[in-house]
Tab-separated table of C-alpha atoms in Angstrom:
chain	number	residue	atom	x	y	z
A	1137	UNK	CA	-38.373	-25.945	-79.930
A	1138	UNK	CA	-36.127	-22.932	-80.165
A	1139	UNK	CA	-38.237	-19.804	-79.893
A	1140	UNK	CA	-37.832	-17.150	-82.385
A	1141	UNK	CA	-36.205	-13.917	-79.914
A	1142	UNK	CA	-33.269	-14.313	-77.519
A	1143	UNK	CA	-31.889	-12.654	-75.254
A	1144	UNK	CA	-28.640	-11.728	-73.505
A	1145	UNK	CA	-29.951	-11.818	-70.186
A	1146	UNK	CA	-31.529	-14.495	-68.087
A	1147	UNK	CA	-33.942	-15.578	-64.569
A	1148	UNK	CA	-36.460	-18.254	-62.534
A	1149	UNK	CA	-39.124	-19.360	-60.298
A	1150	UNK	CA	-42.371	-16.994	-59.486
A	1151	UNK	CA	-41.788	-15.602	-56.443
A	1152	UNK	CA	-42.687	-12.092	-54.778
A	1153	UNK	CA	-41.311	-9.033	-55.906
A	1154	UNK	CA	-39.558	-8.547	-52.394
A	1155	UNK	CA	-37.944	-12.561	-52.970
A	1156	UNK	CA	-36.566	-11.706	-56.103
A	1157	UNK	CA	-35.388	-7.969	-54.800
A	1158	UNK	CA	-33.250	-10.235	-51.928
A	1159	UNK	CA	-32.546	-13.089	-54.780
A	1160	UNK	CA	-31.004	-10.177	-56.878
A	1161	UNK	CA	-28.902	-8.769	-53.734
A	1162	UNK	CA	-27.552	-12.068	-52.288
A	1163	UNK	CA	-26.743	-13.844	-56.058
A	1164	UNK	CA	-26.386	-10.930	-58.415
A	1165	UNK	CA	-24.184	-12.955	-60.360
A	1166	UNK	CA	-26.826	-16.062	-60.745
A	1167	UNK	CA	-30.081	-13.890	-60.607
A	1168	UNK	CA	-30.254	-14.077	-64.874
A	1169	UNK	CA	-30.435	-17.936	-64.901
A	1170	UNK	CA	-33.378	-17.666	-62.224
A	1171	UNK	CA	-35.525	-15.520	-64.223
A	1172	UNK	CA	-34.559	-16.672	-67.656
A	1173	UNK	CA	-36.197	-20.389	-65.780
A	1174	UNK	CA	-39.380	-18.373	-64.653
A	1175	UNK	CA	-39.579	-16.753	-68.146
A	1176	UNK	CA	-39.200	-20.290	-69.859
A	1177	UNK	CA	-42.022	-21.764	-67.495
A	1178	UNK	CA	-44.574	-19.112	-68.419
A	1179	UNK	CA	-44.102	-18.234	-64.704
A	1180	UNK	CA	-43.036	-14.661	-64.978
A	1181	UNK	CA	-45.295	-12.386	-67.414
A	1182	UNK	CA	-46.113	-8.472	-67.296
A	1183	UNK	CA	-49.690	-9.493	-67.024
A	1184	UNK	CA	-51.021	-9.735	-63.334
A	1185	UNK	CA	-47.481	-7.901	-62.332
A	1186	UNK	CA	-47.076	-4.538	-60.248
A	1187	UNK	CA	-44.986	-2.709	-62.555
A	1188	UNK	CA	-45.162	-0.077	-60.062
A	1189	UNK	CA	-43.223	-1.794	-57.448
A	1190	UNK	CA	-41.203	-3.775	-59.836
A	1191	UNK	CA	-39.563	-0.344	-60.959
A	1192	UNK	CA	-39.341	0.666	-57.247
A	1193	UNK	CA	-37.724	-2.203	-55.844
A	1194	UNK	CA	-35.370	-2.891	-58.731
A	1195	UNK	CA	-34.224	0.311	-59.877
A	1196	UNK	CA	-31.196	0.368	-57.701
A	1197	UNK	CA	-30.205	-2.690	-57.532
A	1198	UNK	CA	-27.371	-3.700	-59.505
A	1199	UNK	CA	-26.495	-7.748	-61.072
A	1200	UNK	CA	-23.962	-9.267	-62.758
A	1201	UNK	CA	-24.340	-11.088	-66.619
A	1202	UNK	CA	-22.640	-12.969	-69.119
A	1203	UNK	CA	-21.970	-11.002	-72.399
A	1204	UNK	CA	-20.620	-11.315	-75.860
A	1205	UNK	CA	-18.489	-7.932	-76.430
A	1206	UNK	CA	-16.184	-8.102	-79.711
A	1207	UNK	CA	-16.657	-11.516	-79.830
A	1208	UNK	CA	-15.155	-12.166	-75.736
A	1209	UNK	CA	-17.468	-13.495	-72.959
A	1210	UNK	CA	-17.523	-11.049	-70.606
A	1211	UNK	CA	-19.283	-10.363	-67.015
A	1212	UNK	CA	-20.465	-6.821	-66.743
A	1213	UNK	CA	-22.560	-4.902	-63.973
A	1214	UNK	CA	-26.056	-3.971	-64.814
A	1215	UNK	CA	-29.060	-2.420	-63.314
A	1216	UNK	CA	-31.394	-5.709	-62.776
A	1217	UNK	CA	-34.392	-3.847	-63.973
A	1218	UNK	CA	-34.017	-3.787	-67.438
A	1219	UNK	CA	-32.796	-7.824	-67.242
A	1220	UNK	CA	-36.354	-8.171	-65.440
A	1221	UNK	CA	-38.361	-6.264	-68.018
A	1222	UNK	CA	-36.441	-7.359	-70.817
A	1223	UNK	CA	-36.787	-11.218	-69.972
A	1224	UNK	CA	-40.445	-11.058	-69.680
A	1225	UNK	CA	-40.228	-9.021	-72.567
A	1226	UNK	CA	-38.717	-11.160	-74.661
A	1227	UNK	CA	-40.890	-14.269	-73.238
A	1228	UNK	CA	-44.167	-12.048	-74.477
A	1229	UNK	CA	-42.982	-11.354	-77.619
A	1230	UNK	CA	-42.259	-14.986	-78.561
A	1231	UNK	CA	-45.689	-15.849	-77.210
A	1232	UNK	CA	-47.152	-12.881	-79.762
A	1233	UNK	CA	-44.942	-14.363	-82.783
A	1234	UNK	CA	-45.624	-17.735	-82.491
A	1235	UNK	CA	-49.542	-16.821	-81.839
A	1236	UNK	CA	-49.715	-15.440	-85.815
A	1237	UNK	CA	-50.530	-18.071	-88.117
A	1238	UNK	CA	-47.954	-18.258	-91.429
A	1239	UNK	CA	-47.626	-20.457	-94.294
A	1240	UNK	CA	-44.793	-19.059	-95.954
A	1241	UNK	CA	-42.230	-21.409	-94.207
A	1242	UNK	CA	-43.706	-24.329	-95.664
A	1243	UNK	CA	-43.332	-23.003	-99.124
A	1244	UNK	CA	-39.333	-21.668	-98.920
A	1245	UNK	CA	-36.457	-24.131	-98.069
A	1246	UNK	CA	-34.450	-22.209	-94.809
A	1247	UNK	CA	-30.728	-20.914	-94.762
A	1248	UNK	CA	-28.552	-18.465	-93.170
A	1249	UNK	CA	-25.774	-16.827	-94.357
A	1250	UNK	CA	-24.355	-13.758	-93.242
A	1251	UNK	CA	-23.174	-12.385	-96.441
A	1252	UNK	CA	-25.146	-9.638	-98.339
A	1253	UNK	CA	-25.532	-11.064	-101.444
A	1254	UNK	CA	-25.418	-14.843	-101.648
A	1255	UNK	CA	-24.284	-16.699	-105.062
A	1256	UNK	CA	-25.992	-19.725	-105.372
A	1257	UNK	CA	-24.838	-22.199	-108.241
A	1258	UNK	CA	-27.282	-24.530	-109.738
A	1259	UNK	CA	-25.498	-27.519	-111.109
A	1260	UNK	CA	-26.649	-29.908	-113.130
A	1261	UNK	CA	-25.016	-32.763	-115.397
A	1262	UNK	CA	-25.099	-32.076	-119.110
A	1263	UNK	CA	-24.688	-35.053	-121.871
A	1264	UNK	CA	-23.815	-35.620	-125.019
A	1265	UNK	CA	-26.676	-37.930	-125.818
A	1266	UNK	CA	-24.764	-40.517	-127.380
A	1267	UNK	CA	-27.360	-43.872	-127.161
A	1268	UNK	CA	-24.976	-46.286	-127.567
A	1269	UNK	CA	-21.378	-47.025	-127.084
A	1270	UNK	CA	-19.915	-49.211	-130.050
A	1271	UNK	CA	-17.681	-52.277	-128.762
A	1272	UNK	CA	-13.527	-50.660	-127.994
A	1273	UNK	CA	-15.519	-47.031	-128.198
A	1274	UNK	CA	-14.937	-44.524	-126.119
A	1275	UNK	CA	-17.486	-43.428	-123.127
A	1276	UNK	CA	-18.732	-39.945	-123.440
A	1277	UNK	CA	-17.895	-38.128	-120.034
A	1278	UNK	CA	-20.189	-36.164	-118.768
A	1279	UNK	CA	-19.791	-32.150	-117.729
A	1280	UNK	CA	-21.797	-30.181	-115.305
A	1281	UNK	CA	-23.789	-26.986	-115.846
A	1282	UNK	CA	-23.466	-23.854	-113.558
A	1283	UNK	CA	-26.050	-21.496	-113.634
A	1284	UNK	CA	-25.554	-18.859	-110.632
A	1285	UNK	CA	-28.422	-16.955	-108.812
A	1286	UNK	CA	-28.093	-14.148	-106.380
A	1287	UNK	CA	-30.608	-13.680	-102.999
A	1288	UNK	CA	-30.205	-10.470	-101.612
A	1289	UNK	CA	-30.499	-9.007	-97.815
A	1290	UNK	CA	-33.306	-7.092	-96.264
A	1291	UNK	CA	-32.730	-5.703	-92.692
A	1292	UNK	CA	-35.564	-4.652	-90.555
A	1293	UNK	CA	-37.045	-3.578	-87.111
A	1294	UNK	CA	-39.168	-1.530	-84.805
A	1295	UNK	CA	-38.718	-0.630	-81.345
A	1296	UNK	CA	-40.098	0.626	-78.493
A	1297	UNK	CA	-39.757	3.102	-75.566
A	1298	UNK	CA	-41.114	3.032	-71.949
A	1299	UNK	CA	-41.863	5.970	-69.334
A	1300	UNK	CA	-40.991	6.173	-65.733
A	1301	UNK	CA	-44.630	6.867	-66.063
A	1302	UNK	CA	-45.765	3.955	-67.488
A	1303	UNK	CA	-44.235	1.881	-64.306
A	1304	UNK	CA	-44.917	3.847	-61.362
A	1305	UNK	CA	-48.688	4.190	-63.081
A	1306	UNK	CA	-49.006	0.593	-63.391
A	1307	UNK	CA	-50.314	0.452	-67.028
A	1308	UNK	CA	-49.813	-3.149	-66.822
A	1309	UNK	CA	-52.208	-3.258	-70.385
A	1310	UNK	CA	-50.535	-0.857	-72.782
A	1311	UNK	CA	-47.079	-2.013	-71.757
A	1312	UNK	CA	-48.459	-6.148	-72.551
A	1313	UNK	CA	-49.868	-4.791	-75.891
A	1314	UNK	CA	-47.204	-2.728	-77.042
A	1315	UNK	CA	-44.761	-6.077	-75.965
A	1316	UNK	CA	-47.237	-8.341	-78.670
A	1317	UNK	CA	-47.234	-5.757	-81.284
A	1318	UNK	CA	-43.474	-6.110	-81.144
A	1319	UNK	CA	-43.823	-10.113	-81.650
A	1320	UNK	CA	-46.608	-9.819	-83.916
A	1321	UNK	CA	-45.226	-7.068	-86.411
A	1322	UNK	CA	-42.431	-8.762	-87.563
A	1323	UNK	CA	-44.057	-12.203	-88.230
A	1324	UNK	CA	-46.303	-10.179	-90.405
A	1325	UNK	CA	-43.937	-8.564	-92.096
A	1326	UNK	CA	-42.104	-11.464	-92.853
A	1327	UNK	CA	-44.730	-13.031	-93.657
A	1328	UNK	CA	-46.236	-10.925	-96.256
A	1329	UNK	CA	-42.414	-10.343	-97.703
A	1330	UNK	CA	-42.675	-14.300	-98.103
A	1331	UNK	CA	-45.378	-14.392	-100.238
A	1332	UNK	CA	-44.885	-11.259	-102.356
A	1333	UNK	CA	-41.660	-12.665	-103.645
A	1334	UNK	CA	-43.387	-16.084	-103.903
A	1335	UNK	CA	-46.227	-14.550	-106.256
A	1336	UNK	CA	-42.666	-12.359	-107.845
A	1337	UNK	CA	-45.023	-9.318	-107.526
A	1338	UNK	CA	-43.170	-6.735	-108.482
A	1339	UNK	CA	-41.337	-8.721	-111.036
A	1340	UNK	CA	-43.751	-10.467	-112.220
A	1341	UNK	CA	-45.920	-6.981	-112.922
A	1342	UNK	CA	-46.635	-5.905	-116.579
A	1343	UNK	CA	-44.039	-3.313	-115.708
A	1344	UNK	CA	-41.447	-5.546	-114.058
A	1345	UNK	CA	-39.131	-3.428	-110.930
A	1346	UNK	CA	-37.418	-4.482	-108.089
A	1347	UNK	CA	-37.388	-6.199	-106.282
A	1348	UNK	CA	-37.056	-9.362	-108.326
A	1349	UNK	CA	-37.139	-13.139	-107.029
A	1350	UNK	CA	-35.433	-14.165	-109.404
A	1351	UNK	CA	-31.634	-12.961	-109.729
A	1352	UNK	CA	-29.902	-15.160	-112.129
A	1353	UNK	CA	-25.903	-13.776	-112.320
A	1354	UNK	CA	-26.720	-12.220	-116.089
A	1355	UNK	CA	-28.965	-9.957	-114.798
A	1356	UNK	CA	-32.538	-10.174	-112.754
A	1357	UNK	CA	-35.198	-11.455	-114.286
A	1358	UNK	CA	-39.483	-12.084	-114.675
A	1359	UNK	CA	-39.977	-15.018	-112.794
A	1360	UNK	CA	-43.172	-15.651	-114.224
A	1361	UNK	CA	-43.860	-15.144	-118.288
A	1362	UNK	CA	-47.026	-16.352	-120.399
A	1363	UNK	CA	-44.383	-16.038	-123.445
A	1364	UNK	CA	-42.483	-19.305	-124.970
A	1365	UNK	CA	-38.678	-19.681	-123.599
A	1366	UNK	CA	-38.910	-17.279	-120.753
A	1367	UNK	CA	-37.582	-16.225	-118.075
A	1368	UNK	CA	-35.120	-19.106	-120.199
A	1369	UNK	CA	-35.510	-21.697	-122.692
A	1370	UNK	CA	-36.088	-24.681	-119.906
A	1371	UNK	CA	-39.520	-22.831	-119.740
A	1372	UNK	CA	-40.928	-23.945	-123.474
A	1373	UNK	CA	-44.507	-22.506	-123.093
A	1374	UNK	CA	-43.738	-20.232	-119.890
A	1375	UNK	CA	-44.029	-20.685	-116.729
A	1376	UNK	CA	-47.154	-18.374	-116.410
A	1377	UNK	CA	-51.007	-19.708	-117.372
A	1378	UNK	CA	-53.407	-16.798	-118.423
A	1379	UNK	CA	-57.269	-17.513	-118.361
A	1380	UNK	CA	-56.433	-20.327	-115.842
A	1381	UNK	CA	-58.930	-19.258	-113.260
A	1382	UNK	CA	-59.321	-21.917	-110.875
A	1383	UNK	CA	-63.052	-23.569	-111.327
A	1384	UNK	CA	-62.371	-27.274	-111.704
A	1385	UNK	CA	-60.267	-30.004	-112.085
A	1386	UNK	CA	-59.744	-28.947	-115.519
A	1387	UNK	CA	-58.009	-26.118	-114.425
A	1388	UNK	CA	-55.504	-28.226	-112.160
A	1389	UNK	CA	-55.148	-30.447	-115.201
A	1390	UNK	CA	-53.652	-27.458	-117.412
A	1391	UNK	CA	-50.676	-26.553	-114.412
A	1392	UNK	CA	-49.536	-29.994	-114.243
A	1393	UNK	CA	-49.543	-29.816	-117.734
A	1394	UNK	CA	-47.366	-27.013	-117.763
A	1395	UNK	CA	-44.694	-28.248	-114.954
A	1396	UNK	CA	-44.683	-31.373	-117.144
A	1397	UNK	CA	-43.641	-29.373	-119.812
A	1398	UNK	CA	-40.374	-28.187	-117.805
A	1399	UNK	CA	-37.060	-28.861	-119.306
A	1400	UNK	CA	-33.277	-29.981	-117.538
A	1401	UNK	CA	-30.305	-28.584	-118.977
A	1402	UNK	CA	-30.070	-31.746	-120.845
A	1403	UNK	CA	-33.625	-30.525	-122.299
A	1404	UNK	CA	-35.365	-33.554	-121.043
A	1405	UNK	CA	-38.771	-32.942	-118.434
A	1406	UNK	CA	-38.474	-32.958	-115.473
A	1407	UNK	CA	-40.173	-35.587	-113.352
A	1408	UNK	CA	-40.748	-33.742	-109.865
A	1409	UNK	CA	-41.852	-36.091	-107.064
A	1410	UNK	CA	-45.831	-35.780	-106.954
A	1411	UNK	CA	-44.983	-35.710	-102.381
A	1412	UNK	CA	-43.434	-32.250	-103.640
A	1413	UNK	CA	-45.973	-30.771	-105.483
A	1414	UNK	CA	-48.505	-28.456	-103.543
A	1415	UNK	CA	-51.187	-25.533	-104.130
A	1416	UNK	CA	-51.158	-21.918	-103.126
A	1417	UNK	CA	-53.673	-19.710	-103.006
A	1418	UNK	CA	-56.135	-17.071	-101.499
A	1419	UNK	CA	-58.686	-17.227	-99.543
A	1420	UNK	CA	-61.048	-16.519	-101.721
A	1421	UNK	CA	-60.143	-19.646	-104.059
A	1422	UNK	CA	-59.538	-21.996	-101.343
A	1423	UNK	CA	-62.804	-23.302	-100.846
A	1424	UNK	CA	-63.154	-24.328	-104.829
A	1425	UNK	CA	-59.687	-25.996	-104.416
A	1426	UNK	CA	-60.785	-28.106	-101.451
A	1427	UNK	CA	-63.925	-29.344	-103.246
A	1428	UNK	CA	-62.275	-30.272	-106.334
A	1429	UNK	CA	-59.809	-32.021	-103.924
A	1430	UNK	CA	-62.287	-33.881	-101.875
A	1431	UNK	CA	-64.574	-35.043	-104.848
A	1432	UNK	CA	-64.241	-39.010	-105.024
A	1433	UNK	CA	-65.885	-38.249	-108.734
A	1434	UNK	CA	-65.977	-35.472	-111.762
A	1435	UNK	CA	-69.108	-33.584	-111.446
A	1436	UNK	CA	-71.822	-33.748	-113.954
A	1437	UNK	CA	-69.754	-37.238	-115.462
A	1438	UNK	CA	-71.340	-40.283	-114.230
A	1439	UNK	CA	-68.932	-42.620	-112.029
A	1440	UNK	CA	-65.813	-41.057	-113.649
A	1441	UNK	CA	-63.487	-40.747	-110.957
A	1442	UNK	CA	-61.898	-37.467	-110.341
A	1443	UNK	CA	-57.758	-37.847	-111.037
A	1444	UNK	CA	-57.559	-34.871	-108.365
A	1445	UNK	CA	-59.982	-36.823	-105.813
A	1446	UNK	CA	-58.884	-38.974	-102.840
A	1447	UNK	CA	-58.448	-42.221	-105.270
A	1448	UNK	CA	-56.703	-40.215	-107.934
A	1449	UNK	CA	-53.448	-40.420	-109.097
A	1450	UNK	CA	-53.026	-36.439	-109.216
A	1451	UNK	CA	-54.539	-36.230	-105.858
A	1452	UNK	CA	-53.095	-33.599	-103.391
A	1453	UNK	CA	-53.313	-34.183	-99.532
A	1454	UNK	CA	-55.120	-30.905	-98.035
A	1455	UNK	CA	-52.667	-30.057	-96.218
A	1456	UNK	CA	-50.630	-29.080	-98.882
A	1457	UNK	CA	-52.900	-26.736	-100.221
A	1458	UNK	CA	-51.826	-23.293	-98.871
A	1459	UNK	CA	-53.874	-20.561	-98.405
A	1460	UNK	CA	-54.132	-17.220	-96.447
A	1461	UNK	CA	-55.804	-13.968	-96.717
A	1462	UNK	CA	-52.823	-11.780	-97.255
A	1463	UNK	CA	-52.593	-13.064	-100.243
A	1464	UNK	CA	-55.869	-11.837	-101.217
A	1465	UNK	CA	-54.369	-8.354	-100.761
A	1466	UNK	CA	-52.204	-9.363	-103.653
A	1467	UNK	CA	-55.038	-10.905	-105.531
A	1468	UNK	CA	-57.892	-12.796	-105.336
A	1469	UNK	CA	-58.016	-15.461	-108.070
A	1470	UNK	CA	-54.251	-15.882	-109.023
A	1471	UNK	CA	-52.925	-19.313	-107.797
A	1472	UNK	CA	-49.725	-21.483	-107.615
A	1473	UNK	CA	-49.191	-25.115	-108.401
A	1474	UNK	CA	-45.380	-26.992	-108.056
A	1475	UNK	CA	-42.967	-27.893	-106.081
A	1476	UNK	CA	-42.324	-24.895	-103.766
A	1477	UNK	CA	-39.266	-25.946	-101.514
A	1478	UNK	CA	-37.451	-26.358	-104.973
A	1479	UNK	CA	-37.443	-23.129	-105.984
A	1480	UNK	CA	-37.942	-20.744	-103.602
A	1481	UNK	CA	-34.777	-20.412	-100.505
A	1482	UNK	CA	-35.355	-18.149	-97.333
A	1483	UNK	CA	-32.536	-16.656	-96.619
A	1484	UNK	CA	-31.658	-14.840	-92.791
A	1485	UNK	CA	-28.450	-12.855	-92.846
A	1486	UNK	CA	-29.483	-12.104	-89.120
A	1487	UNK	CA	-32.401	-14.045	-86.728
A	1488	UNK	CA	-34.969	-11.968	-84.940
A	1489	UNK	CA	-32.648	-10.090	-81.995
A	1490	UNK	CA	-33.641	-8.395	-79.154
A	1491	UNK	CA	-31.517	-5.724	-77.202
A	1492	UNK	CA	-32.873	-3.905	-74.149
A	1493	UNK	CA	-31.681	-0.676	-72.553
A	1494	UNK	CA	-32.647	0.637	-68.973
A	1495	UNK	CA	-32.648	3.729	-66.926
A	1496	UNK	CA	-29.107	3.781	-66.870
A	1497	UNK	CA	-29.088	5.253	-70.548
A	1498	UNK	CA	-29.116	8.031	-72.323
A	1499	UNK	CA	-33.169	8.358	-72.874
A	1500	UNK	CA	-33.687	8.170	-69.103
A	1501	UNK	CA	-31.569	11.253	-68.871
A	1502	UNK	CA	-33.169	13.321	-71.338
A	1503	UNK	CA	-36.860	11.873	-71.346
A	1504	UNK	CA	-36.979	9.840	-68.283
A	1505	UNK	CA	-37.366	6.253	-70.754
A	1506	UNK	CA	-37.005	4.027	-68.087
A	1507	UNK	CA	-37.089	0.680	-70.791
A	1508	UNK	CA	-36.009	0.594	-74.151
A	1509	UNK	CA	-36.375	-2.327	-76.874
A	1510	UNK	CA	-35.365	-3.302	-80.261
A	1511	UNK	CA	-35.906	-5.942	-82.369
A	1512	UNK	CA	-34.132	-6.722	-85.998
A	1513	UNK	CA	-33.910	-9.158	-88.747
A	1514	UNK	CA	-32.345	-9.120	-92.229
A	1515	UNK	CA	-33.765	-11.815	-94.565
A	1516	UNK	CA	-34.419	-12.441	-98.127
A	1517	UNK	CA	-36.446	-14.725	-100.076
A	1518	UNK	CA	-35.132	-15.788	-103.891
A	1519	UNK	CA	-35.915	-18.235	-106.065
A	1520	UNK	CA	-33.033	-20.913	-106.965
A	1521	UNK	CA	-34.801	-21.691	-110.387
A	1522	UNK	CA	-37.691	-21.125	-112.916
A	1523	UNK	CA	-39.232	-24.337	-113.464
A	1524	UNK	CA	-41.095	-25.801	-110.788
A	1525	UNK	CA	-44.096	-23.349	-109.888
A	1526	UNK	CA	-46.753	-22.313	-111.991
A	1527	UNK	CA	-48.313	-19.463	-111.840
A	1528	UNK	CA	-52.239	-18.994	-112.849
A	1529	UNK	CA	-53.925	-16.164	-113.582
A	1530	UNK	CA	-57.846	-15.706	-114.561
A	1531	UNK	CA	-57.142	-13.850	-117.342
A	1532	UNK	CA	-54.456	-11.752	-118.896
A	1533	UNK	CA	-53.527	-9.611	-115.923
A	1534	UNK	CA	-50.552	-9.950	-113.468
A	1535	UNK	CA	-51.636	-9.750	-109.802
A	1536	UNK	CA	-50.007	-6.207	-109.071
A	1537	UNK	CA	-51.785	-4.855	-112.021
A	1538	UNK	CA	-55.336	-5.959	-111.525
């Protein structure tokens, strides 16, 4: 599996401090492949290390890497510390990332594209609705419907600097949690940018603002309405359910109602693929939504079997039911039934990347920063169309407003 940071810089096998010193010397040229292999194998990590005579013994020595500069491969001298630190660094902030649980990349469908503003047309076939041709008649061609939506770019990062102090002190523990913070803040973030333009909730408010998931070409729009015909006229009762609390299956039973209600641009339903459709919603729901889904019968109805149970036809696996308690910060009752993947696209105009700088910078002159670290990523989420998520409220208020 490709990890989520990379670096320029690479290295190997756990060996002493004074090995890799005379590794560095005698190979400068292969000494990033070596530790990139250690850092790979969980081998070479800032916990259990002597940062004090890491900085001592590799301060002034001096190795040779591979880099991309204006687009040429190019070999350049370095100081090997900061290809040290920076490895491991890199290797602990993957372990951080991958170590917070998300959900939002099972609700978005993944691209990249490096543009700032991404058109996407939605096409669809439009017909005349002739039923029948007459014998010598003419067939009706068929045309194709473009509706265009834009998804936007959001760049973002933190970074980090290390004293001279922090090495020769050997402060082996702040240095390994200020590493995870930088792994674990921008999974969060992403995270929690995920599912705020999921829920649309900013758009979606009673005072809709940016930013908007929903960017059709004629202007941004409310993703989710409670009014007939909007955000379009595909949506003929909304795409929003007020006083939809979830309770029971009942509730269930009024969203698929609702997606079944969902027009084409040929204003026919829309049949979406029941190994599509999933559930979304806070922790503090997720427990009723498990019961309901687990119940072989309806409660209080004597051996009537439960359409949203294990033998019913409505049934969804628990494992698409997807629930987490930052969405609770949003709110605590809304929920989301539909097809998820459909609508909503994940956009990354840039991957996580990682740059290091060492003590042959600028900050070590000035403030004696032996290590320096950034991390950035610019990605957007937007949603591709209106009409396959429902939202539910439990009553008449939108989730930013409650």
């Amino acid at each position: 599996m490709t990890r989520p940071f990379t670096n320029a810089f690479t290295f190997g096998e756990r060996i002493s401090i004074a090995d890799m010193r005379a590794a560095a010397i005698s190979n400068p040229t292969g000494f990033l492949a070596m530790v990139q292999e250690g850092a790979d194998k969980g081998l070479l990590r800032f916990n259990g290390m002597d940062l004090r005579s890491l900085y001592q013994n590799f301060a002034d020595v001096e190795v040779k890497v591979p880099m991309h500069i204006h687009g040429v491969m190019r070999t350049i001298t370095t100081s090997a510390l900061p290809i040290i630190t920076g490895t491991i660094a890199v290797a602990g902030i993957n372990d951080a990332y991958e170590a917070v649980e998300t959900i939002g990349q099972e609700l978005v469908t993944e691209i990249e594209d490096s543009k700032k503003i991404t058109t996407m047309a939605v096409l669809d076939a439009t017909d005349s609705n002739i039923q029948e041709v007459k014998e010598t008649g003419d067939f009706p061609p068929i045309g194709v419907a473009e509706e265009g939506v834009e998804i936007r770019h959001k760049k973002n990062g933190r970074r980090l600097n290390i004293s001279v102090e922090t090495f020769l002190e050997n402060d082996v523990a702040n240095l390994t949690r200020l590493v995870d913070l930088l792994g674990e803040i921008p999974a969060e973030w992403v995270e929690e940018q995920t599912l705020k333009r999921i829920t649309d909730y900013d758009g979606s408010a009673a005072s809709p603002a940016e930013p908007y998931v929903y960017r059709p070409t004629t202007g941004a729009a409310q993703l989710y309405s409670a009014t007939a015909n909007t955000p379009g006229t595909r949506a003929p009762s909304g795409t929003c359910i007020q006083n939809n609390a979830f309770v029971d299956e009942t509730d269930l039973d009024a969203a698929r109602t609702r997606l079944a209600s969902m027009l084409n641009v040929r204003g026919k339903r829309i049949a979406v693929p029941r190994s599509q459709l999933a559930i979304l919603c806070p922790d503090a729901v997720v427990s009723n939504v498990l019961k309901v889904l687990s119940s072989e019968y309806v409660p209080g109805v004597v051996n009537e079997v439960s359409m949203w149970g294990p033998r019913g036809k409505w049934h969804i696996p628990v494992e698409r039911v997807y629930s987490s308690p930052k969405l609770d910060d949003l709110s605590t009752s809304a929920w989301y039934y539909g097809a998820f993947k459909k609508q909503f696209i994940r956009k990354w105009k840039m991957r996580f990347e990682y740059v290091s700088l060492g003590q042959n910078s600028q900050a070590y002159l000035t403030n004696h920063i032996a290590l320096q670290a950034r991390i950035a990523w610019d990605v957007e989420i937007g949603a591709l169309d209106y009409v396959y998520v429902i939202q539910n409220l439990s009553a008449a208020t939108f989730p930013k407003d409650e």
